[in-house]
Short mmCIF file of C-alpha atoms in Angstrom, two decimals:
data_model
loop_
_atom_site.label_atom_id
_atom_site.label_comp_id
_atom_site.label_asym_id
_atom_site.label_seq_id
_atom_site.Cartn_x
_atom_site.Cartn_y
_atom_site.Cartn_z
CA UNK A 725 0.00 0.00 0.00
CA UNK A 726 1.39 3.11 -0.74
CA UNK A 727 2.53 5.75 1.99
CA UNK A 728 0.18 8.36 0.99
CA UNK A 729 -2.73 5.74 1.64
CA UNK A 730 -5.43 6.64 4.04
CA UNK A 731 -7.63 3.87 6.06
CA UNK A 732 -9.35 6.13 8.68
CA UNK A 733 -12.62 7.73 8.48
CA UNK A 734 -12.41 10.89 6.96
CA UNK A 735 -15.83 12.78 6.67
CA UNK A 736 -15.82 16.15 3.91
CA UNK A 737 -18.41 17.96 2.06
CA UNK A 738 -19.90 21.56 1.84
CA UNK A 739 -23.70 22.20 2.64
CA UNK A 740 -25.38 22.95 -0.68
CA UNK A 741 -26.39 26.45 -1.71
CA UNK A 742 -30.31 27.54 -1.74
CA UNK A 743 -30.06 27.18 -5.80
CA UNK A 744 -28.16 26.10 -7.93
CA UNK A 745 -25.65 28.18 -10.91
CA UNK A 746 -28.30 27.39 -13.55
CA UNK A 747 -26.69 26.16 -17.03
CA UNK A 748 -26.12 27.21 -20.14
CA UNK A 749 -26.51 25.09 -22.95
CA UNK A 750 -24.75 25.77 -26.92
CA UNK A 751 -25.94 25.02 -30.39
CA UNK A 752 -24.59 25.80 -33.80
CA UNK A 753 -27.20 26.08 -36.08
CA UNK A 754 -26.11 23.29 -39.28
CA UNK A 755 -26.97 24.22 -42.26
CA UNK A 756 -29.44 22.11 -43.11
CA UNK A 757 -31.26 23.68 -40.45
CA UNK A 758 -30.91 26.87 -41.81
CA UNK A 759 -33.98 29.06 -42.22
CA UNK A 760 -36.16 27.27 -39.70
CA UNK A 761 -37.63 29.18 -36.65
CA UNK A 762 -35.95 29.51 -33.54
CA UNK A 763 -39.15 27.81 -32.17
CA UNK A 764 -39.05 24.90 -34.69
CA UNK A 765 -35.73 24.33 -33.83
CA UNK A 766 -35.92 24.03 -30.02
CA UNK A 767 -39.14 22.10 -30.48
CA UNK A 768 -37.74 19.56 -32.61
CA UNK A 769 -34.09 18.96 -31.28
CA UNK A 770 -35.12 19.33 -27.90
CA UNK A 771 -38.45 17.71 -27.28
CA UNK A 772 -37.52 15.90 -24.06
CA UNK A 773 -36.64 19.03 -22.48
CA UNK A 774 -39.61 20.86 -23.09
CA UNK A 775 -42.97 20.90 -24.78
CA UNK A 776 -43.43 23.60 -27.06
CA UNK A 777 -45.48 25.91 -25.35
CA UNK A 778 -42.39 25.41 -22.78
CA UNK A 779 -40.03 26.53 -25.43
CA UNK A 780 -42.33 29.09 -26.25
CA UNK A 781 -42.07 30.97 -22.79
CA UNK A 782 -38.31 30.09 -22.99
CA UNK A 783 -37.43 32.42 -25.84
CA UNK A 784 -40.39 34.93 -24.16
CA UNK A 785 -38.68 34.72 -21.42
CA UNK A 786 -35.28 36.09 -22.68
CA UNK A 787 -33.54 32.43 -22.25
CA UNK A 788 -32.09 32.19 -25.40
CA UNK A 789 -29.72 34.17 -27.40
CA UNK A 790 -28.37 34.45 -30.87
CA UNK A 791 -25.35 35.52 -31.91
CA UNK A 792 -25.14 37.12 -28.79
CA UNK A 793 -28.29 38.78 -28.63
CA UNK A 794 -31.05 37.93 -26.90
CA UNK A 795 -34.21 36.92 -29.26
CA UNK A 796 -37.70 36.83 -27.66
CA UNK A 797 -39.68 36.54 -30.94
CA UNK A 798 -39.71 32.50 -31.40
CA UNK A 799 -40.65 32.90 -34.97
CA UNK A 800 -36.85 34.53 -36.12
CA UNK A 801 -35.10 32.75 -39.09
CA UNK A 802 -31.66 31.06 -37.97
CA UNK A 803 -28.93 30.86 -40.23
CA UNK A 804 -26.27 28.60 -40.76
CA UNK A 805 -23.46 28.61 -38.03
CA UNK A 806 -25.31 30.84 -35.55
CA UNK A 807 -24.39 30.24 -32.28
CA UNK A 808 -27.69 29.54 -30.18
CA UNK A 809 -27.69 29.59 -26.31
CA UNK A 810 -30.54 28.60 -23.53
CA UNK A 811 -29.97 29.78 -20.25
CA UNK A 812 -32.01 27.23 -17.86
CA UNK A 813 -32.25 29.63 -15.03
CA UNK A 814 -30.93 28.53 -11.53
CA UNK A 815 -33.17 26.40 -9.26
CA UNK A 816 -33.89 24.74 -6.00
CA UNK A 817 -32.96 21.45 -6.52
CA UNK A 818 -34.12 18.52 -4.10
CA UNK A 819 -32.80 18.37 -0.37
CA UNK A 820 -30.36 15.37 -0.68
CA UNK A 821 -27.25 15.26 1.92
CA UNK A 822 -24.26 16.29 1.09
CA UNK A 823 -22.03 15.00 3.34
CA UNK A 824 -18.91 11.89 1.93
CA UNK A 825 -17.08 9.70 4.34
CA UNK A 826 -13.96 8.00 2.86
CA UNK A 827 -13.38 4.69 3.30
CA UNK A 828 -9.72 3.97 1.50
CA UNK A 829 -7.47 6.80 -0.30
CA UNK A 830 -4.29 6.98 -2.11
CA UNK A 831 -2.61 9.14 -5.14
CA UNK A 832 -4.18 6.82 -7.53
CA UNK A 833 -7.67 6.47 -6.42
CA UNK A 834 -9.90 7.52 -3.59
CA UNK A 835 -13.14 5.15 -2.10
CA UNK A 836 -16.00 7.03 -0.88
CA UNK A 837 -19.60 5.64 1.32
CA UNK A 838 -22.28 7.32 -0.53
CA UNK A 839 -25.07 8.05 1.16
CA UNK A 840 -29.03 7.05 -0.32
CA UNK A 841 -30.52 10.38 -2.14
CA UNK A 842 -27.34 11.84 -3.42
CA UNK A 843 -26.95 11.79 -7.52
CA UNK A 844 -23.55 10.52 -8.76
CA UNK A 845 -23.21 12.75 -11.67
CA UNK A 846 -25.12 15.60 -12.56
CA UNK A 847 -28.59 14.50 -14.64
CA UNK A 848 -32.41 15.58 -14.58
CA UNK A 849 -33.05 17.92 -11.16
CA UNK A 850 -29.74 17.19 -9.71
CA UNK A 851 -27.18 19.39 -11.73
CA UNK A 852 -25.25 20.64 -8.69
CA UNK A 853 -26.65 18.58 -5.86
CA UNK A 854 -23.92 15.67 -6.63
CA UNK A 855 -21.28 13.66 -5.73
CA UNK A 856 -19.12 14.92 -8.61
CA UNK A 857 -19.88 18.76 -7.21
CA UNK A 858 -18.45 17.98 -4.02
CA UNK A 859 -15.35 16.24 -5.44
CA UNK A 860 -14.57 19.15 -7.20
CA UNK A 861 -15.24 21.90 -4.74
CA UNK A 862 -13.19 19.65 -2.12
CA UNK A 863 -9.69 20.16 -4.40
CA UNK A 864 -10.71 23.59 -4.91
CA UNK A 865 -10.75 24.58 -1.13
CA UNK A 866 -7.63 22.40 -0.47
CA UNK A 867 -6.28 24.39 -3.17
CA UNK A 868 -7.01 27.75 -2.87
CA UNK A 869 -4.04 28.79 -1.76
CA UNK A 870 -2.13 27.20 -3.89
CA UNK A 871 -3.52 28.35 -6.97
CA UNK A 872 -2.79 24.46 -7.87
CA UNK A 873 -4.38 23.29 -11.44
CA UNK A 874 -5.04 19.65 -10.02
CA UNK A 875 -7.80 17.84 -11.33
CA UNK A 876 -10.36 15.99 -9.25
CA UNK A 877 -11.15 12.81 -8.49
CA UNK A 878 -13.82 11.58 -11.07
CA UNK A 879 -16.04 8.43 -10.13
CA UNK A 880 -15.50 5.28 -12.78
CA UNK A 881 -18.77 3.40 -12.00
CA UNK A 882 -22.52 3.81 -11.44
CA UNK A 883 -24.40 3.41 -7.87
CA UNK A 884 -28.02 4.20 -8.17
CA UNK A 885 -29.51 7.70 -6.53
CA UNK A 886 -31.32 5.30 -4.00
CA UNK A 887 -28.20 3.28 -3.47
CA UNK A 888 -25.78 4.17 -0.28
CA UNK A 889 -22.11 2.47 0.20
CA UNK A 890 -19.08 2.01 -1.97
CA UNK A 891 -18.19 4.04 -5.23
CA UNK A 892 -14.77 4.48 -6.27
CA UNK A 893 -13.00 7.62 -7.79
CA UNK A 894 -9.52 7.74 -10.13
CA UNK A 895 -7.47 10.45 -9.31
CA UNK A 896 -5.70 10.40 -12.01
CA UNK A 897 -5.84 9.51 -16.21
CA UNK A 898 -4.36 6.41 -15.81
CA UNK A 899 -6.25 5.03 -12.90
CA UNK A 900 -9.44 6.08 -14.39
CA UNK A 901 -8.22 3.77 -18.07
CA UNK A 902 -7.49 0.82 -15.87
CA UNK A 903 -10.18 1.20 -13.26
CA UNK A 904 -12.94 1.74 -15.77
CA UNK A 905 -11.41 -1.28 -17.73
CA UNK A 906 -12.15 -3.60 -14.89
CA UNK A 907 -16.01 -2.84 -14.76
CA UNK A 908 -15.86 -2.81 -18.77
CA UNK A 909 -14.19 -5.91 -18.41
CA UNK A 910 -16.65 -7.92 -15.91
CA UNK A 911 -19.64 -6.95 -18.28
CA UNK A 912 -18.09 -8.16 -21.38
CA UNK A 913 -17.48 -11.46 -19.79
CA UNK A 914 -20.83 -12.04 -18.97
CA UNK A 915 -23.05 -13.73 -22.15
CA UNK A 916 -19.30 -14.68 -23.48
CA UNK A 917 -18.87 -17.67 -25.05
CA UNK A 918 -17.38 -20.85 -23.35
CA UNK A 919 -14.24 -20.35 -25.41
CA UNK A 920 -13.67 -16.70 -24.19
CA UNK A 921 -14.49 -17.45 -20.49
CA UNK A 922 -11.71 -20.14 -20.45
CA UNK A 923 -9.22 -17.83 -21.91
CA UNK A 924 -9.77 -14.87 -19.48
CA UNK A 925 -10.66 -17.12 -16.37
CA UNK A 926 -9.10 -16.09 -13.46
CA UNK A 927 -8.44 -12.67 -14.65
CA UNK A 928 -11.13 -10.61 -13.06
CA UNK A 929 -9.77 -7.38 -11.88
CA UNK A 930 -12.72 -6.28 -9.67
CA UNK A 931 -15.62 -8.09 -7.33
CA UNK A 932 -18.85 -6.18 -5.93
CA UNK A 933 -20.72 -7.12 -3.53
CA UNK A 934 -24.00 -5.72 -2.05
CA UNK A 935 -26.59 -6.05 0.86
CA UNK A 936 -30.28 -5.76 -0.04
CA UNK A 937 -33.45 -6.06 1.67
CA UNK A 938 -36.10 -7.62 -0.64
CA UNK A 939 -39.91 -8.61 -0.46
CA UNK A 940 -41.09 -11.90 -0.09
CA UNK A 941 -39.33 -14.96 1.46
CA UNK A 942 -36.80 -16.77 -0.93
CA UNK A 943 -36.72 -20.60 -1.14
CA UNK A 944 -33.39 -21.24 -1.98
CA UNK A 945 -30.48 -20.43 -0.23
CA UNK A 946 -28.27 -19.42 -4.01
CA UNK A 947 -29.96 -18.02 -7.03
CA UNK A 948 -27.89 -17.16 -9.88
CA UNK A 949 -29.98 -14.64 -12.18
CA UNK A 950 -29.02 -14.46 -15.89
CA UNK A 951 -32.31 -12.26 -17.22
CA UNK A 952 -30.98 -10.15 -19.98
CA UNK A 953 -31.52 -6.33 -19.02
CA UNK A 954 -32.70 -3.91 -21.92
CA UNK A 955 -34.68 -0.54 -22.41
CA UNK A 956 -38.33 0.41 -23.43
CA UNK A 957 -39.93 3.85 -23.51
CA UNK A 958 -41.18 5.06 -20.65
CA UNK A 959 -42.53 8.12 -19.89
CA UNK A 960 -40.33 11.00 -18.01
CA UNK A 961 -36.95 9.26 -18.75
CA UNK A 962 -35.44 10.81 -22.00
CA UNK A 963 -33.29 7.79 -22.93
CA UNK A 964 -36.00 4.37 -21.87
CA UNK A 965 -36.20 2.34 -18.73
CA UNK A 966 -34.37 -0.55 -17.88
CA UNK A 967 -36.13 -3.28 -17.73
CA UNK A 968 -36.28 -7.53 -17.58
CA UNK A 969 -35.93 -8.19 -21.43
CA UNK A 970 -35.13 -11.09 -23.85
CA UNK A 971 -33.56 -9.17 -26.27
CA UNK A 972 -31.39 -6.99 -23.95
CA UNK A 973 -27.59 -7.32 -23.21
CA UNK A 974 -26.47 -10.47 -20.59
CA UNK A 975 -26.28 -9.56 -17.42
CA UNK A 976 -25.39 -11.80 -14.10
CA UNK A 977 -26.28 -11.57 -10.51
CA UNK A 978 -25.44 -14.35 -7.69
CA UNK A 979 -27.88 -13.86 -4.82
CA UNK A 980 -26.96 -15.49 -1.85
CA UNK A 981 -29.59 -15.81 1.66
CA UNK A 982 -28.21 -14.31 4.44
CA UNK A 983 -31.50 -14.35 6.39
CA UNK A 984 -35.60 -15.12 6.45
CA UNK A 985 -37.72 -13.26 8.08
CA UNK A 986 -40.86 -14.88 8.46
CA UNK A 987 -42.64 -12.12 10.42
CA UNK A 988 -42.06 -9.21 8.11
CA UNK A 989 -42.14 -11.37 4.92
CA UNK A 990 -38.67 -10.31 3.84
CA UNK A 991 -35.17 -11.94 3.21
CA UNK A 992 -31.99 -10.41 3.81
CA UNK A 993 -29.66 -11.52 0.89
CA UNK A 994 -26.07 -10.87 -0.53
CA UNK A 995 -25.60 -10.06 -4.14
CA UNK A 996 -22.88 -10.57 -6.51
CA UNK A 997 -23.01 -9.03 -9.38
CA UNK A 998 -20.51 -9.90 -12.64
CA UNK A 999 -21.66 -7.46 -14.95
CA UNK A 1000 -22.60 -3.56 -14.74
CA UNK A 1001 -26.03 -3.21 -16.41
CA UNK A 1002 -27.90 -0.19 -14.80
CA UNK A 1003 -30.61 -0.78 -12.19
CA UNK A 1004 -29.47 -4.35 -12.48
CA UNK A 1005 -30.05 -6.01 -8.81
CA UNK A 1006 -33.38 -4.22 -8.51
CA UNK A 1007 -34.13 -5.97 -11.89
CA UNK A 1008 -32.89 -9.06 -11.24
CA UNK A 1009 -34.74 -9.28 -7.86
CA UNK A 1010 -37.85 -8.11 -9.03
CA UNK A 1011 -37.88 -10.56 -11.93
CA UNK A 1012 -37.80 -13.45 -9.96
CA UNK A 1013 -40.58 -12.30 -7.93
CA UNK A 1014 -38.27 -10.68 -5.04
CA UNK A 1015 -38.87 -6.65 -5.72
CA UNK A 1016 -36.36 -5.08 -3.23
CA UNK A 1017 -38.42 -3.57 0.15
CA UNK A 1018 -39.71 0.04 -1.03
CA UNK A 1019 -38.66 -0.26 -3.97
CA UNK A 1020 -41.07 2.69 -6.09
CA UNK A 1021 -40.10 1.40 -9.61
CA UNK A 1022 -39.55 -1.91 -9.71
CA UNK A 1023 -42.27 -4.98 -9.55
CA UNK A 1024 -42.41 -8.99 -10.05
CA UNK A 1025 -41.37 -9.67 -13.20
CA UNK A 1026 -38.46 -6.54 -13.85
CA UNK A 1027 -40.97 -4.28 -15.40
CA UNK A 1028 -42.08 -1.17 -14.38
CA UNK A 1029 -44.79 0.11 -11.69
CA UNK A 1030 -46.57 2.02 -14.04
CA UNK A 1031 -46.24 1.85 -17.55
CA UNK A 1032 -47.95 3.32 -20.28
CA UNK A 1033 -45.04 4.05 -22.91
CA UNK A 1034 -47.29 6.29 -24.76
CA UNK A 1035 -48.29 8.36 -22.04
CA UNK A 1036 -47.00 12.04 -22.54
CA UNK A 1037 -47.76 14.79 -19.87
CA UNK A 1038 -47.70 17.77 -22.17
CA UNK A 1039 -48.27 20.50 -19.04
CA UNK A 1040 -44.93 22.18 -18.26
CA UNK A 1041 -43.25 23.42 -15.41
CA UNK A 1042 -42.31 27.07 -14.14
CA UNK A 1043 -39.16 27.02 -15.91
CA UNK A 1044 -41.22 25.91 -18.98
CA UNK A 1045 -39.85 22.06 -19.07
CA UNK A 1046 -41.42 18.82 -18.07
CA UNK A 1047 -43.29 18.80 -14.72
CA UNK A 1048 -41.99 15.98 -12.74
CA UNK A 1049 -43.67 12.72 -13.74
CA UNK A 1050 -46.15 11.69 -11.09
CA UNK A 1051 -45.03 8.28 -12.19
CA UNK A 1052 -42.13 6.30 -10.51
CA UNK A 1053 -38.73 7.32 -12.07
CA UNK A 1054 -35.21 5.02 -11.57
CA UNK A 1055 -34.17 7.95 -9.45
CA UNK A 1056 -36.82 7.42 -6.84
CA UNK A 1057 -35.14 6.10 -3.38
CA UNK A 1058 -37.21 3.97 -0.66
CA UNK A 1059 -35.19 0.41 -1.42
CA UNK A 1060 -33.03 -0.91 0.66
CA UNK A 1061 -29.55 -1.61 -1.49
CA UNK A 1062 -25.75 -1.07 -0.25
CA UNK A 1063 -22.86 -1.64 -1.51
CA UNK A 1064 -21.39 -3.13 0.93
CA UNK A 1065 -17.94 -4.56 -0.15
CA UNK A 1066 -15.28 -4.63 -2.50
CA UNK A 1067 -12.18 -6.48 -3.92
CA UNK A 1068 -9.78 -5.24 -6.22
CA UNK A 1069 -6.50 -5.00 -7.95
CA UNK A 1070 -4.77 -2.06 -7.40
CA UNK A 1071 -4.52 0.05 -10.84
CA UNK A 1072 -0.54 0.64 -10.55
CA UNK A 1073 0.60 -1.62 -8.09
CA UNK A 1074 -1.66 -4.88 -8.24
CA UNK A 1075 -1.83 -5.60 -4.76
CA UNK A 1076 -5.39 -6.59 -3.80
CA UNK A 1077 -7.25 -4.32 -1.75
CA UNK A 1078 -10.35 -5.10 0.28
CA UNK A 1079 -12.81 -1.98 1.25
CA UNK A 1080 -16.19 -2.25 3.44
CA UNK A 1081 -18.81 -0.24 4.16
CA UNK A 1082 -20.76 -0.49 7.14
CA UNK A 1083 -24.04 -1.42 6.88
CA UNK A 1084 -26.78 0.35 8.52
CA UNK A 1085 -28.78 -1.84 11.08
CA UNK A 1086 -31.52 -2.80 8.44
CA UNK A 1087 -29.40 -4.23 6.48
CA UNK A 1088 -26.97 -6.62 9.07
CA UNK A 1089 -28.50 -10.25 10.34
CA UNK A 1090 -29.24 -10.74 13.67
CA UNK A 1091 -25.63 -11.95 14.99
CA UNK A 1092 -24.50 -8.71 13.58
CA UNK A 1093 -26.51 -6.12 14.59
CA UNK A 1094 -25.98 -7.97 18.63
CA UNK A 1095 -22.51 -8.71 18.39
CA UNK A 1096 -20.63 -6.12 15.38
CA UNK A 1097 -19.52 -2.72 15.74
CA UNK A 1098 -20.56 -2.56 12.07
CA UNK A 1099 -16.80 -0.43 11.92
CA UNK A 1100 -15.20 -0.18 8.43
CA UNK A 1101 -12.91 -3.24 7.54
CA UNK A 1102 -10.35 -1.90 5.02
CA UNK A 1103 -6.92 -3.90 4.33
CA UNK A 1104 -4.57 -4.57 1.71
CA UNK A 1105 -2.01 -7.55 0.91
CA UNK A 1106 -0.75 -9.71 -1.73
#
């Protein structure tokens, strides 16, 4: 382990501002979409942002400039390489906390415990409120006085908004190659053929391993879950839902019992998971019947709560896009999901390092929550 490495707690993070910078997004017009209206244009490129009578009290609104100039008649003629921008003016986002404990650190890559509610990277409502904002503004105040130009740690895999415990961070270009490799690498193995496995057996860089709280009593003490994962429509999420599909990509999960609770009709259980598809254990559990406790989204089967993919809420919101969909969305918390440990080889040095999170008391059995400290367990050896 290297000398700079890091293995007590270590708590950072800077409470969030009442709203956020707002953003400012930049078009040039192609040429092809030359002589169109600056509300035809908006309308069309960016229907998932707003409906039109959204855009229309955009460019009312003063939001959007041309060439530099502000344009509030929607019905101007663009030209070819204009240079549009839409201001989306600053907002409250949701309360979330905003608060990091570190679990492992050293100059090559630093392992945080997320907490449930806070957004990895920015998306949808949360454009500030993130884990990626307080990364950054951490190396800033370290380095004000400096006037260093040091980058920041950048995360190199997904956890869920819902989902609390591990996520790991490069701190530098080559840790963030080799780290993202090892995810990209898991996934790729998965749905491999027999041939492939054989050759790259034993070479798995990278092991995940959660805690989750689901409905329903399971029978058998192992399940291995190989329901392909794959997208549908769905209303209020731009890009489709993930979803239990037969013609999506492979995806693996080993769920282990850890314990049955007959009272509550739930079953503590330990997942494995080999490959990286988004959403993935609450799919997988919910497909075999086991929909995680709380869970808003996710039902038997790995489909969705609600679904109507052709449902399209065309009322808009103060800032003229999308009200929030009354339906479930994936970033909806109320499940009970944590990842809880993980096993590694060290980008530059290969030794193997082990990192745990603790678990909160929901989520440990019985001889844990009476006998463990539930303290973080973080070592490192050959």
């Amino acid at each position: 382990m290297s000398n700079h490495s890091r293995t007590q707690s270590l708590v950072f993070g800077i409470p969030w501002p009442e709203l956020n910078d707002g953003l400012f997004y930049s078009d040039v017009v192609p040429h092809s979409d030359s002589e169109l209206t600056l509300i035809d244009f908006y309308s069309r490129k960016y229907k998932n942002s707003a409906p039109l009578q959204g855009w229309l009290q955009r460019i009312q609104n003063g939001q959007i400039s041309v060439d530099g100039r502000v344009v509030k008649d929607p019905n101007t003629i663009l030209s070819g390489d204009s240079v549009l921008v839409y201001h989306r003016l600053p907002w409250k986002e949701p309360d979330v906390p905003h608060l990091l404990e570190v679990l492992y650190e050293d100059d090559d890559m630093v392992s945080l415990n997320k907490p449930s509610g806070l957004q990895v990277l920015p998306g949808g409502l949360f454009q500030q409120r993130t884990v990626l904002t307080q990364l950054c503004w951490s190396v800033k105040k370290q380095n004000s006085t400096l006037n260093s130009q040091e980058t920041h740690p950048v995360p190199v895999h997904r956890l869920g908004r819902g989902t609390s415990g591990i996520l790991l961070c490069a701190k530098t270009k080559v840790a963030k190659t080799r780290l993202a490799a090892y995810f990209a690498d898991g996934t790729s193995l998965v749905g491999a053929t027999s041939n492939r496995k054989a050759e790259r057996s034993g070479t798995r860089k990278i092991s995940k391993i959660y805690r989750a709280l689901v409905t329903g009593i399971l029978v058998d003490d192992k399940v291995i879950i190989d329901q392909p994962i794959g997208i549908v429509r769905y209303p209020g999420v731009a890009k489709g839902l993930y979803v239990a599909s037969p013609s999506g990509k492979p995806a693996l999960s080993k769920v282990e019992v850890l314990e049955r609770d007959e009272k509550q009709n739930c079953t503590l259980v330990q997942v494995e998971i080999e490959s990286g598809r988004p959403h993935q254990i609450r799919i997988h559990l919910s497909f075999i019947g086991h929909p995680l406790l709380g869970d808003p989204l996710y039902i038997a089967g790995g489909q969705p709560r609600c679904f109507d993919p052709e449902l399209v809420d065309e009322s808009f919101a103060q800032d003229g896009g999308y009200q929030r969909p009354t339906n479930p969305v994936p970033g909806d918390c109320g499940y009970y999901l944590h990842a809880h440990r993980l096993v590694l080889s060290h980008p530059t040095t290969n030794e193997m390092i082990y990192i745990t999170a603790p678990l909160s008391t929901i989520l440990q059995t019985s001889d844990e929550a009476n006998g463990s400290p539930g303290s973080i367990s973080i070592n490192s050896g050959n």
